[in-house]
mmCIF file of N, CA and C in Angstrom:
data_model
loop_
_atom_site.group_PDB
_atom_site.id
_atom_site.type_symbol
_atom_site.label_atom_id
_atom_site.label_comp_id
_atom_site.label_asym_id
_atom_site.label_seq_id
_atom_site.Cartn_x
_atom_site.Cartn_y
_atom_site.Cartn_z
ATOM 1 N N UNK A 255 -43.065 -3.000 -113.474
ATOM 2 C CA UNK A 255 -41.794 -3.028 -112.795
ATOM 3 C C UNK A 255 -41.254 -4.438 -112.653
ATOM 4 N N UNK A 256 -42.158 -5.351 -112.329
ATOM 5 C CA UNK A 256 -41.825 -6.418 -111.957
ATOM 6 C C UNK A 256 -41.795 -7.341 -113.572
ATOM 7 N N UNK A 257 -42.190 -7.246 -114.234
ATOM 8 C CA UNK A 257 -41.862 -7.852 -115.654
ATOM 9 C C UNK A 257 -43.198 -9.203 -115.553
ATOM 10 N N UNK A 258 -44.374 -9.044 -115.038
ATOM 11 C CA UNK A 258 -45.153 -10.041 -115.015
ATOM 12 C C UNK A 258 -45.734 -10.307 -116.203
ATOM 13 N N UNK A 259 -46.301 -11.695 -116.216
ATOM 14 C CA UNK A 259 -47.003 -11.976 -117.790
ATOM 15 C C UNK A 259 -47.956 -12.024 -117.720
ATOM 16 N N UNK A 260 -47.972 -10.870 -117.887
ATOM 17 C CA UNK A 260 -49.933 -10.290 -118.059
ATOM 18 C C UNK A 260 -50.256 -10.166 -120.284
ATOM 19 N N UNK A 261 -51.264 -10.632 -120.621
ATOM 20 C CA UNK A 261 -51.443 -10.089 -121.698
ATOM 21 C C UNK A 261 -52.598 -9.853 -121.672
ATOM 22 N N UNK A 262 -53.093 -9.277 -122.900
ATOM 23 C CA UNK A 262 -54.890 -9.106 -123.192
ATOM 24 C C UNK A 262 -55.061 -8.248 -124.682
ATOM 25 N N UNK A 263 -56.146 -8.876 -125.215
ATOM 26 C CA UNK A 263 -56.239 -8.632 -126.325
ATOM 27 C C UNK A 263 -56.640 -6.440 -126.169
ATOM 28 N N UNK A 264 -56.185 -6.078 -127.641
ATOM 29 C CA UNK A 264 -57.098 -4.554 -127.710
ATOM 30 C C UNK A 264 -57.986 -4.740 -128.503
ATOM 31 N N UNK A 265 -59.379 -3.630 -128.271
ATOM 32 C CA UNK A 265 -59.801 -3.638 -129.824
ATOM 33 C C UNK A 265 -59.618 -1.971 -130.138
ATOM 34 N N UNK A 266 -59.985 -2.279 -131.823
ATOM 35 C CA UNK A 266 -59.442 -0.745 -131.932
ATOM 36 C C UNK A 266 -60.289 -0.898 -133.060
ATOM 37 N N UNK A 267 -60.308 0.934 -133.526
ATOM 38 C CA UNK A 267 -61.602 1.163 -134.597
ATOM 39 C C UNK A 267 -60.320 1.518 -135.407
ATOM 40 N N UNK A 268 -60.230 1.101 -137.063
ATOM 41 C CA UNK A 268 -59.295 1.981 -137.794
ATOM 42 C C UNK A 268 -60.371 2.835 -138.686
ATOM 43 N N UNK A 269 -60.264 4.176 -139.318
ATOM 44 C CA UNK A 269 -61.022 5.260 -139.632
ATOM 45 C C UNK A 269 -61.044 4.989 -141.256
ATOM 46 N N UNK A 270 -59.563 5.113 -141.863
ATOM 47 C CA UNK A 270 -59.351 5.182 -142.868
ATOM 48 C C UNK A 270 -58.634 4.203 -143.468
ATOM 49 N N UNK A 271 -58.299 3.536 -144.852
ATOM 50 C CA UNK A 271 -57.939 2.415 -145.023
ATOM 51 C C UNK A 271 -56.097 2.775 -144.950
ATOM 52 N N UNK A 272 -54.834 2.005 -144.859
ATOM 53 C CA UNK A 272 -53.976 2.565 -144.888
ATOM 54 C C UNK A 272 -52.106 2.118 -144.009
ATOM 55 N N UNK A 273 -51.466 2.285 -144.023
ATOM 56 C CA UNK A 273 -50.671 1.712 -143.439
ATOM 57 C C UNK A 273 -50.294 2.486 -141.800
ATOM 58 N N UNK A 274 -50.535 1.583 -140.700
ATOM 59 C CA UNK A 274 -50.654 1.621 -139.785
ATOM 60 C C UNK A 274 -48.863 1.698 -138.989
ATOM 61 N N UNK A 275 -48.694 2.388 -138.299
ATOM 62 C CA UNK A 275 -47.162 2.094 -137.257
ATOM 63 C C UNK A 275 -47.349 1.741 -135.680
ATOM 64 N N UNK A 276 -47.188 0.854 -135.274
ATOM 65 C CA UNK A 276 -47.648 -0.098 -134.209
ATOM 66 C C UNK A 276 -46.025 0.161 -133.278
ATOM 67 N N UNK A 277 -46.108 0.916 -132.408
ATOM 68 C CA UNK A 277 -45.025 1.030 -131.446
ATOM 69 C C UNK A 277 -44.881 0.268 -130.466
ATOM 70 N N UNK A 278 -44.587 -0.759 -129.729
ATOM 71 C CA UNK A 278 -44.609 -1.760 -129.038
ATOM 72 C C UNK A 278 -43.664 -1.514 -127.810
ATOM 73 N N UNK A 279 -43.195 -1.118 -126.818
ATOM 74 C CA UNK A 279 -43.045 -0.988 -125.571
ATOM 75 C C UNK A 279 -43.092 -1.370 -124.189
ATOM 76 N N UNK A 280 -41.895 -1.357 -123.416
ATOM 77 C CA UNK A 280 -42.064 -1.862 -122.250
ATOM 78 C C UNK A 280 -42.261 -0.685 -121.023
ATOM 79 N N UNK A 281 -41.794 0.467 -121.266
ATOM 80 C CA UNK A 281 -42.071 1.528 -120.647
ATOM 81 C C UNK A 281 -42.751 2.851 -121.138
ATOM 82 N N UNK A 282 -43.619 3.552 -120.543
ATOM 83 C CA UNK A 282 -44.318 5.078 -121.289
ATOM 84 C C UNK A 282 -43.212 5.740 -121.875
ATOM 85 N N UNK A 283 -42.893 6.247 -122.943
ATOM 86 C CA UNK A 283 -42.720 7.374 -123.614
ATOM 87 C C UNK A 283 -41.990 8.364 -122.592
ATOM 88 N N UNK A 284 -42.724 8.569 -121.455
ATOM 89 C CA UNK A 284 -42.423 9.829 -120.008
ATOM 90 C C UNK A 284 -40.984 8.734 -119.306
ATOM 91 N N UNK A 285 -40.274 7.723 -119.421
ATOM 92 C CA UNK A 285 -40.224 7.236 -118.441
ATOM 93 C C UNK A 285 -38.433 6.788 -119.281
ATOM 94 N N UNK A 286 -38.676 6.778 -120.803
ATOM 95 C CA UNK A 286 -38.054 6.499 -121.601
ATOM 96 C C UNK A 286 -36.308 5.531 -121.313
ATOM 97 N N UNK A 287 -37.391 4.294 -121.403
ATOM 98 C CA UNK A 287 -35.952 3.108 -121.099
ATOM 99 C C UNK A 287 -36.132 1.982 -122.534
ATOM 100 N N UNK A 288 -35.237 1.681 -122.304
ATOM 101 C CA UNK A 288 -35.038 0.901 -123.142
ATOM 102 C C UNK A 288 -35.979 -0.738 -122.633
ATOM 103 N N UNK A 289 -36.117 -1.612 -123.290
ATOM 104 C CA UNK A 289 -37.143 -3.386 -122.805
ATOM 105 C C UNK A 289 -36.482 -3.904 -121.950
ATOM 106 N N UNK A 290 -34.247 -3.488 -122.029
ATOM 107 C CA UNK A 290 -33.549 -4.306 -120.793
ATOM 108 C C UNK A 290 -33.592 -3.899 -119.815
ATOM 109 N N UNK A 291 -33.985 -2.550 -119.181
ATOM 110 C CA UNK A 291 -33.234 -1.441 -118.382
ATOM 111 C C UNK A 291 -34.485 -2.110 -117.033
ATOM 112 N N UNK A 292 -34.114 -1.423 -115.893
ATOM 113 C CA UNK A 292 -35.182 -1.621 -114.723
ATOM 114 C C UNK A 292 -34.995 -0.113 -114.346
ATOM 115 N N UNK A 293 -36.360 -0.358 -113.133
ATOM 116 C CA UNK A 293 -36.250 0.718 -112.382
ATOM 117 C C UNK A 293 -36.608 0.589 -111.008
ATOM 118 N N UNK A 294 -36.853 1.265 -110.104
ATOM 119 C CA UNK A 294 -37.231 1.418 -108.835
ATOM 120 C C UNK A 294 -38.610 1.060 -108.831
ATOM 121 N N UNK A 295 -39.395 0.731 -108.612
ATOM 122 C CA UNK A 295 -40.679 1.064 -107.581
ATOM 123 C C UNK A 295 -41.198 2.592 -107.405
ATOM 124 N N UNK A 296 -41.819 3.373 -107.064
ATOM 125 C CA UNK A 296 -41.741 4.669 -106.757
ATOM 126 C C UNK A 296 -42.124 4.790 -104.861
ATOM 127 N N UNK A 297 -43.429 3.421 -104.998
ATOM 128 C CA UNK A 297 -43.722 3.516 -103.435
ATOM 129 C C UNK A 297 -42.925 2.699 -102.708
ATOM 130 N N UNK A 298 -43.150 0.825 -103.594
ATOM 131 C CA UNK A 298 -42.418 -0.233 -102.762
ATOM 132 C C UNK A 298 -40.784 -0.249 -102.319
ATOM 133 N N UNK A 299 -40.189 0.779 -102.978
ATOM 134 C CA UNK A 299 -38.697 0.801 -102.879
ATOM 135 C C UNK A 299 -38.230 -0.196 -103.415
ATOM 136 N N UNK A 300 -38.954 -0.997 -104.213
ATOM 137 C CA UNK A 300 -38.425 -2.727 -104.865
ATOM 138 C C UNK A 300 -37.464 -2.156 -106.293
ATOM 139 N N UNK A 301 -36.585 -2.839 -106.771
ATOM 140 C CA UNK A 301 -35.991 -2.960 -107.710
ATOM 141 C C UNK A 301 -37.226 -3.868 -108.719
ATOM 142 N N UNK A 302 -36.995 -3.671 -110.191
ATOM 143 C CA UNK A 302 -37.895 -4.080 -111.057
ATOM 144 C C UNK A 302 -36.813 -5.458 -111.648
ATOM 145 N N UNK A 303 -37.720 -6.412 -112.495
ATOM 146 C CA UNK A 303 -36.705 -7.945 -112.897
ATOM 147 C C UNK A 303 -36.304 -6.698 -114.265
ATOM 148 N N UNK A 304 -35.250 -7.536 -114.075
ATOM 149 C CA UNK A 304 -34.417 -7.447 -116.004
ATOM 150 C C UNK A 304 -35.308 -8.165 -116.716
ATOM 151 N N UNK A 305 -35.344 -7.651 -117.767
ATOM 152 C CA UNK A 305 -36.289 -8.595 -119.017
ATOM 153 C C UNK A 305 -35.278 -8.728 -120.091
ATOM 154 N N UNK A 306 -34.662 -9.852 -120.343
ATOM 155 C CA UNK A 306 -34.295 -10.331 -121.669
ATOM 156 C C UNK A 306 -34.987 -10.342 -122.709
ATOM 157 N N UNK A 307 -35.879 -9.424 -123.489
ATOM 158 C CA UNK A 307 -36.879 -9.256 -124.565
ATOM 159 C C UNK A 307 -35.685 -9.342 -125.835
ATOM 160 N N UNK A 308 -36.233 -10.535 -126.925
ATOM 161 C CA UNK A 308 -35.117 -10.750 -127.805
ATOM 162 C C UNK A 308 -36.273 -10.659 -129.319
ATOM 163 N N UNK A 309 -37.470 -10.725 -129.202
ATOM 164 C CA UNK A 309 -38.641 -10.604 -130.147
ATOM 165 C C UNK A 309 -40.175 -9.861 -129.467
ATOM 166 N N UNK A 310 -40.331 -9.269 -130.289
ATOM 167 C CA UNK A 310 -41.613 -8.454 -130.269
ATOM 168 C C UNK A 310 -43.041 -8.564 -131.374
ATOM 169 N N UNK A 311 -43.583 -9.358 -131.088
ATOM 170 C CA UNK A 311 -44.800 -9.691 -131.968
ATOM 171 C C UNK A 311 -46.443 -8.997 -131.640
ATOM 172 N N UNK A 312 -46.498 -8.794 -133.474
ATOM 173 C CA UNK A 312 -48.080 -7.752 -133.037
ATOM 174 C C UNK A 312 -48.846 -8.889 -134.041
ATOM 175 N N UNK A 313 -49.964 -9.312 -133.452
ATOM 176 C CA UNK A 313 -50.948 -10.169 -134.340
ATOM 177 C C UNK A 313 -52.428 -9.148 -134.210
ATOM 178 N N UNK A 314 -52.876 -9.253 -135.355
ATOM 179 C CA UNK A 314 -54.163 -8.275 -135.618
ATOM 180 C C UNK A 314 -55.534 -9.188 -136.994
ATOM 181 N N UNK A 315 -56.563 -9.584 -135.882
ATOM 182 C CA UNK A 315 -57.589 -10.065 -136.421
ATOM 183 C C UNK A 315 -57.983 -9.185 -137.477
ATOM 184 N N UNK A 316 -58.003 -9.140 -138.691
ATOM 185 C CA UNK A 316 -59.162 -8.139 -139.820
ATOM 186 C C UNK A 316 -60.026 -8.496 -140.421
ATOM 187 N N UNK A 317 -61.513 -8.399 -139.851
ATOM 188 C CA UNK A 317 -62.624 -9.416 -140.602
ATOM 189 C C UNK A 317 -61.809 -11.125 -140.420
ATOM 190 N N UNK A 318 -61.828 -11.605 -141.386
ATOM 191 C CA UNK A 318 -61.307 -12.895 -140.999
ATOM 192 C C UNK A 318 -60.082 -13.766 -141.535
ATOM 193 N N UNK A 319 -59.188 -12.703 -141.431
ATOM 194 C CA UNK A 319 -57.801 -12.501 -141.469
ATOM 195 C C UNK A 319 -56.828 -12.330 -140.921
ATOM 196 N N UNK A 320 -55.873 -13.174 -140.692
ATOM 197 C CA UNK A 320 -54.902 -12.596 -139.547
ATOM 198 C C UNK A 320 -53.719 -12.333 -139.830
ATOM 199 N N UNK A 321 -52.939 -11.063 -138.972
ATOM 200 C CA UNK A 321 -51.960 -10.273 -139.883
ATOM 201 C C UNK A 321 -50.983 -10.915 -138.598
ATOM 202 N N UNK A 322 -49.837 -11.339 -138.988
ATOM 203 C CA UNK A 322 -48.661 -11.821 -137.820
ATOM 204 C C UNK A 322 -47.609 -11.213 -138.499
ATOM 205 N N UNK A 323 -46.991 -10.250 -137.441
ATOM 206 C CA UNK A 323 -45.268 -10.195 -137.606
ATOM 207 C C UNK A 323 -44.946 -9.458 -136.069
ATOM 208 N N UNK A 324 -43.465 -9.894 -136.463
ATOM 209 C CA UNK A 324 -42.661 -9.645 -135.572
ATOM 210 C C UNK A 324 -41.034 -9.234 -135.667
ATOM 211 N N UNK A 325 -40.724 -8.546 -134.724
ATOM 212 C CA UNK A 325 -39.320 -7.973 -135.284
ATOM 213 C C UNK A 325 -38.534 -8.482 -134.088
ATOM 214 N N UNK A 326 -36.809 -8.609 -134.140
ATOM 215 C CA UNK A 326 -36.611 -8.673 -133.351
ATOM 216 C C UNK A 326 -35.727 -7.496 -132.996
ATOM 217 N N UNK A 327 -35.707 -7.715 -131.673
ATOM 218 C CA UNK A 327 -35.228 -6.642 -130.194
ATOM 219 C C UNK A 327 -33.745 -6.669 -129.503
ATOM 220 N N UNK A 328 -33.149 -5.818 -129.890
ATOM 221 C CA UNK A 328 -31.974 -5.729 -129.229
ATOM 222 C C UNK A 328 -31.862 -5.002 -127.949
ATOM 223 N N UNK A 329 -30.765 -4.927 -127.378
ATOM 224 C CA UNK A 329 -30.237 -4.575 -126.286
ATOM 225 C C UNK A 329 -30.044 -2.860 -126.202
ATOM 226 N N UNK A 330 -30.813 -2.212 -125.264
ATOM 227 C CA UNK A 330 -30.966 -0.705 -125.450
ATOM 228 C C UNK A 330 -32.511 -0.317 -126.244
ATOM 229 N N UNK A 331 -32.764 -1.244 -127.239
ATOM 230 C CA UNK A 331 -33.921 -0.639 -128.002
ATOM 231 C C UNK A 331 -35.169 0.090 -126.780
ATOM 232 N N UNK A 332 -35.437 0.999 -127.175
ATOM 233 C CA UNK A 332 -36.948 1.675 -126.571
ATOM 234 C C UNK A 332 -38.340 0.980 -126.898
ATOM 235 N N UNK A 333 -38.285 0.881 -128.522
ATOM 236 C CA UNK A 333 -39.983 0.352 -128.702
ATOM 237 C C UNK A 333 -39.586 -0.471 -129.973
ATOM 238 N N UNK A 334 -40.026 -1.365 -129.934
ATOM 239 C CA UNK A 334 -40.431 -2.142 -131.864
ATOM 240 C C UNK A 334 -41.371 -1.829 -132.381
ATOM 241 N N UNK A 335 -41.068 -1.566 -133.261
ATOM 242 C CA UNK A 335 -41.875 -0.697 -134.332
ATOM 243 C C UNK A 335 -42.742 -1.818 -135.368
ATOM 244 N N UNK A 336 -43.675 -2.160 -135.720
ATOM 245 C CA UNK A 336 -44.404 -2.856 -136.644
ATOM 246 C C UNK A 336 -44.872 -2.080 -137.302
ATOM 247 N N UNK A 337 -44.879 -1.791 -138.938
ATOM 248 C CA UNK A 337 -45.661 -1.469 -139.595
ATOM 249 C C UNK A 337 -46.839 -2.312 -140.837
ATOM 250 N N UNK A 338 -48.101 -2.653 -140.806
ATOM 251 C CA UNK A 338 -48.613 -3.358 -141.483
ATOM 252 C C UNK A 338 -50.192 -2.304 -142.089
ATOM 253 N N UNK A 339 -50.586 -2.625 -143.105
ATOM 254 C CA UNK A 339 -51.958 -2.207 -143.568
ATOM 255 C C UNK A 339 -52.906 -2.707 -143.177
ATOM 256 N N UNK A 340 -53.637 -1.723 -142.799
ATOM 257 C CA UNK A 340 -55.125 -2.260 -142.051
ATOM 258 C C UNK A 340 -56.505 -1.214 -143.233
ATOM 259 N N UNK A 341 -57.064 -2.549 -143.223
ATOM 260 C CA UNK A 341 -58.810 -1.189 -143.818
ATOM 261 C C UNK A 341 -59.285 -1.116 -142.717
ATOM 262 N N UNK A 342 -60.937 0.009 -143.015
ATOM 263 C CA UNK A 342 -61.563 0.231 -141.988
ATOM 264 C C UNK A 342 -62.378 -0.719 -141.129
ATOM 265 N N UNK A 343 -62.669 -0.699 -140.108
ATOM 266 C CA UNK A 343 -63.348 -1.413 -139.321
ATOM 267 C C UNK A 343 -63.087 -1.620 -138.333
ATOM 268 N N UNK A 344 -63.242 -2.694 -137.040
ATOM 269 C CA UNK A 344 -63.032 -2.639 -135.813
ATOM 270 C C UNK A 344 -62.106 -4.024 -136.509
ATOM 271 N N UNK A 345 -60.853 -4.267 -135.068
ATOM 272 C CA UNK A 345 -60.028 -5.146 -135.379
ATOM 273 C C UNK A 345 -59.382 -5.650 -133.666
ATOM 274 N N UNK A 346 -59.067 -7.190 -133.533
ATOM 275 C CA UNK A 346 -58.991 -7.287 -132.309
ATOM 276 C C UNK A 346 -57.132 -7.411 -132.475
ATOM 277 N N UNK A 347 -56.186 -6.845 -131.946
ATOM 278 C CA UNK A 347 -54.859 -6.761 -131.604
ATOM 279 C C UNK A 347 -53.935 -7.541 -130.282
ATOM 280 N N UNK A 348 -53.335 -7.963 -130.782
ATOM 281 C CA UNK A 348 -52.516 -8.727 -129.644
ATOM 282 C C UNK A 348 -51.171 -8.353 -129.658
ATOM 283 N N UNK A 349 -50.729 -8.589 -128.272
ATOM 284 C CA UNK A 349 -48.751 -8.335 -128.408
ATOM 285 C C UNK A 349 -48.233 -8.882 -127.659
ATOM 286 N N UNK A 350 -47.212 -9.930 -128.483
ATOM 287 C CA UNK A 350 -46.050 -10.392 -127.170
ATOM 288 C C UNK A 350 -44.941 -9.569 -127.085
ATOM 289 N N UNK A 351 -44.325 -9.820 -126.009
ATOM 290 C CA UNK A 351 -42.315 -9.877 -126.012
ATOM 291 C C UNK A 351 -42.298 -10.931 -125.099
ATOM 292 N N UNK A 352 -41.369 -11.312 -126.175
ATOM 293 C CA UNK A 352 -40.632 -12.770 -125.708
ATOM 294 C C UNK A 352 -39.432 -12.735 -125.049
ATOM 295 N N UNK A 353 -39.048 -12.937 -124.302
ATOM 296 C CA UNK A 353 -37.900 -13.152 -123.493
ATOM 297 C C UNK A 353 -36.808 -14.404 -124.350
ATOM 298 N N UNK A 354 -35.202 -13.923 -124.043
ATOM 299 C CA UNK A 354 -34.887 -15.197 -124.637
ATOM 300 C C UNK A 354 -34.957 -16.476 -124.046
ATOM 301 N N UNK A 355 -35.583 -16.516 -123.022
ATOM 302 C CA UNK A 355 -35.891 -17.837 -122.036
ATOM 303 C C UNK A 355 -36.946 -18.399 -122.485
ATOM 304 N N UNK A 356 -37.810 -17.920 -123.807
ATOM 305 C CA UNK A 356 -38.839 -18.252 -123.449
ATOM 306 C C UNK A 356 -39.988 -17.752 -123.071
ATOM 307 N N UNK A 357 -40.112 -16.886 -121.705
ATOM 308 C CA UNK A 357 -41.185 -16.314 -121.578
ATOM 309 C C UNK A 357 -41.745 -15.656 -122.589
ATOM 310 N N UNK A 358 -43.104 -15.110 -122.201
ATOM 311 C CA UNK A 358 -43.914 -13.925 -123.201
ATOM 312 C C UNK A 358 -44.600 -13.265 -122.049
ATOM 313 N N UNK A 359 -44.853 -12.256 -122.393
ATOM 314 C CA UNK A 359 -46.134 -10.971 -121.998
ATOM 315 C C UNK A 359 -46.405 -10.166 -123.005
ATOM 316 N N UNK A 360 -47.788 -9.865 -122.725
ATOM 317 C CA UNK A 360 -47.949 -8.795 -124.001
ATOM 318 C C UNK A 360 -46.520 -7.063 -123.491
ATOM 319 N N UNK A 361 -46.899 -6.506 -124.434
ATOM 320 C CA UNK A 361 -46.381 -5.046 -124.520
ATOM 321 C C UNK A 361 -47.063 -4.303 -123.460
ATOM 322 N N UNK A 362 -46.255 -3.637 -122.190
ATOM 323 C CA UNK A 362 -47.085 -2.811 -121.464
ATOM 324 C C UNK A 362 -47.485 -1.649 -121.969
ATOM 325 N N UNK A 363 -46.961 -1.416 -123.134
ATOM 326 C CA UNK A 363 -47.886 -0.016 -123.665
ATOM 327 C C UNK A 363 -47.369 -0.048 -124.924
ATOM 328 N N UNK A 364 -48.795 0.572 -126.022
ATOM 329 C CA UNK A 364 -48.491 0.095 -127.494
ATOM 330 C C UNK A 364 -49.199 2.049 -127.944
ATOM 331 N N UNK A 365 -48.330 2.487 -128.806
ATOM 332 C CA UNK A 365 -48.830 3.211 -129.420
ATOM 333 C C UNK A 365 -49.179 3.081 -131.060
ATOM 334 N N UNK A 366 -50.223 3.748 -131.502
ATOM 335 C CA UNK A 366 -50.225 3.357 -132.802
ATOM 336 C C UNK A 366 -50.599 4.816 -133.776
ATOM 337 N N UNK A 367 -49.697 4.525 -134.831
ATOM 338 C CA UNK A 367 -49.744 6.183 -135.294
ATOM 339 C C UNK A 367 -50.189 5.982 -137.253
ATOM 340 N N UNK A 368 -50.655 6.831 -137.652
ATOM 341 C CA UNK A 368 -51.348 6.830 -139.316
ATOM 342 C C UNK A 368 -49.757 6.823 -139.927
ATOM 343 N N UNK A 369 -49.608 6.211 -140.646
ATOM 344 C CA UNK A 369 -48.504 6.435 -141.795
ATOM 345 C C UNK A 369 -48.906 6.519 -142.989
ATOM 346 N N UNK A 370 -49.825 6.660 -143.159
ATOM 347 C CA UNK A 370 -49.847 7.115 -144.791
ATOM 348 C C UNK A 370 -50.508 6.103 -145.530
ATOM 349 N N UNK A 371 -50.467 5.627 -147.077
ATOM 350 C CA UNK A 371 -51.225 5.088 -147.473
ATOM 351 C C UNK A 371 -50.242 4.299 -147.974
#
């Protein structure tokens, strides 16, 4: 709610070798706002900060390789979408959004879905 800069790495197992879709997000799916929008609090009655999110970056360790991109984020968008190829194995994942001020935090919630090969 409050737009704090919290980040932290994921790890994740990929199964099959293949191209990966990396959904990047500031709100759940259930809750469906866009990276500018705020909301209430549910208990504190607080209003949430505006986030100026103008870029969205996913970096992903593979064995000893590192995959960087980033898209950028407009006004209204819901999630940034990254798509990149990953093989199998365990892999450590990171995510910013950048504010146009400057700031960063990772993504408060990242989904990631099989696309195919």
């Amino acid at each position: 709610y409050d737009g704090a800069p919290v980040n932290h790495p994921y790890k994740i197992k990929v199964v099959r070798d293949g191209v990966y879709e990396f959904a990047l997000r500031r709100w759940p799916y259930s809750i469906d706002k866009g990276f500018d929008e705020i909301l209430e609090h549910p208990v504190k009655r607080k209003q949430g900060r505006k986030m100026d999110i103008v870029r969205a970056r996913l970096l992903i360790w593979q064995m000893c390789t590192a995959i960087d991109e980033s898209v950028e984020v407009v006004p209204g968008m819901k999630k940034a979408t990254i798509r990149v190829h990953l093989k199998p194995g365990f892999h450590t994942v990171n995510t910013w959004l950048y504010e146009a001020d400057g700031q960063a935090s990772g993504a408060y919630f990242m989904d990631i879905r099989y696309a195919g090969r």
